[in-house]
Amino acid sequence: MLLEKRKAQHEAAKRIADLGNKKKENEMLKVVINKLFETLKSSLENLAKKNKNNDKKLRIDKDTIEDVSSVIENCAFASDLALRFPKYFHKVYDKNQNWQFTLETAISITLQSKLADETSEKAIYLMSQELDIIKKEPNYSNPFSPEKIVEEPLPMKETKKKKEKKKRGPGLSGGKLEF
């Protein structure tokens, strides 16, 4: 189920990127990111209430699995948005300390749960570097940065070879002349 949700989220991020209109893109991102952080905060609060034993260890059972899943899904979605739209994400994220705390906690829970797929974990790791949550590796690069996106080369049109013009006019019958 998590993979299905991730696929839908990935497609949603891709559709936002394909809007083609920066103003519409920013409006859509504002709504989506605000909702994402509301959901993350709510799920984290629910987990905190259900995990009252003050133990740092994450408890995953039938009471908490829905909230843990929500944290994982939304943390992975945040990574899609942060990597695809780094300028906008930095603009709203860097000045909001509540969001910074929320996302760092969500990352911790996601990685601690060991329930996220490998691709999501890698995206979260890259997002952590992009947002300076962890130190960037020397070879770090955003997979969606314009330098990395190489458009498929357009198929080359076959160049027509110029045909040699045949001489027109009277000629022999095409056979060889022997003398």
mmCIF file of C-alpha atoms in Angstrom, residues 1 4 8 23 31 51 65 73 77 79 86 96-97 99 103 111 115 119 125 127 132 140 146 148 154 159 161 167 177:
data_model
loop_
_atom_site.group_PDB
_atom_site.id
_atom_site.type_symbol
_atom_site.label_atom_id
_atom_site.label_comp_id
_atom_site.label_asym_id
_atom_site.label_seq_id
_atom_site.Cartn_x
_atom_site.Cartn_y
_atom_site.Cartn_z
ATOM 1 C CA MET A 1 0.000 0.000 0.000
ATOM 2 C CA GLU A 4 0.955 2.655 -4.317
ATOM 3 C CA ALA A 8 0.549 8.608 -6.619
ATOM 4 C CA LYS A 23 2.561 31.327 -10.614
ATOM 5 C CA VAL A 31 -1.383 24.495 -0.687
ATOM 6 C CA ASN A 51 3.849 6.366 22.880
ATOM 7 C CA ILE A 65 0.772 1.815 12.481
ATOM 8 C CA GLU A 73 4.336 8.672 3.306
ATOM 9 C CA PHE A 77 6.419 13.169 -0.336
ATOM 10 C CA SER A 79 11.484 14.680 -0.177
ATOM 11 C CA PRO A 86 14.301 23.296 -4.013
ATOM 12 C CA ASN A 96 9.700 28.164 9.670
ATOM 13 C CA GLN A 97 11.331 26.552 12.705
ATOM 14 C CA TRP A 99 8.361 22.908 10.104
ATOM 15 C CA LEU A 103 10.408 17.369 9.315
ATOM 16 C CA LEU A 111 14.366 5.872 9.255
ATOM 17 C CA LEU A 115 9.357 0.442 6.800
ATOM 18 C CA THR A 119 14.028 4.551 -3.060
ATOM 19 C CA TYR A 125 18.684 11.158 2.567
ATOM 20 C CA MET A 127 16.468 15.856 0.939
ATOM 21 C CA ASP A 132 21.117 21.155 5.292
ATOM 22 C CA TYR A 140 26.081 15.542 -3.472
ATOM 23 C CA PRO A 146 18.688 21.467 -14.215
ATOM 24 C CA LYS A 148 21.283 16.724 -14.012
ATOM 25 C CA LEU A 154 15.652 14.406 -30.457
ATOM 26 C CA THR A 159 19.886 13.681 -44.121
ATOM 27 C CA LYS A 161 21.858 12.135 -49.794
ATOM 28 C CA LYS A 167 23.086 13.696 -67.886
ATOM 29 C CA LEU A 177 30.824 0.167 -77.117
#
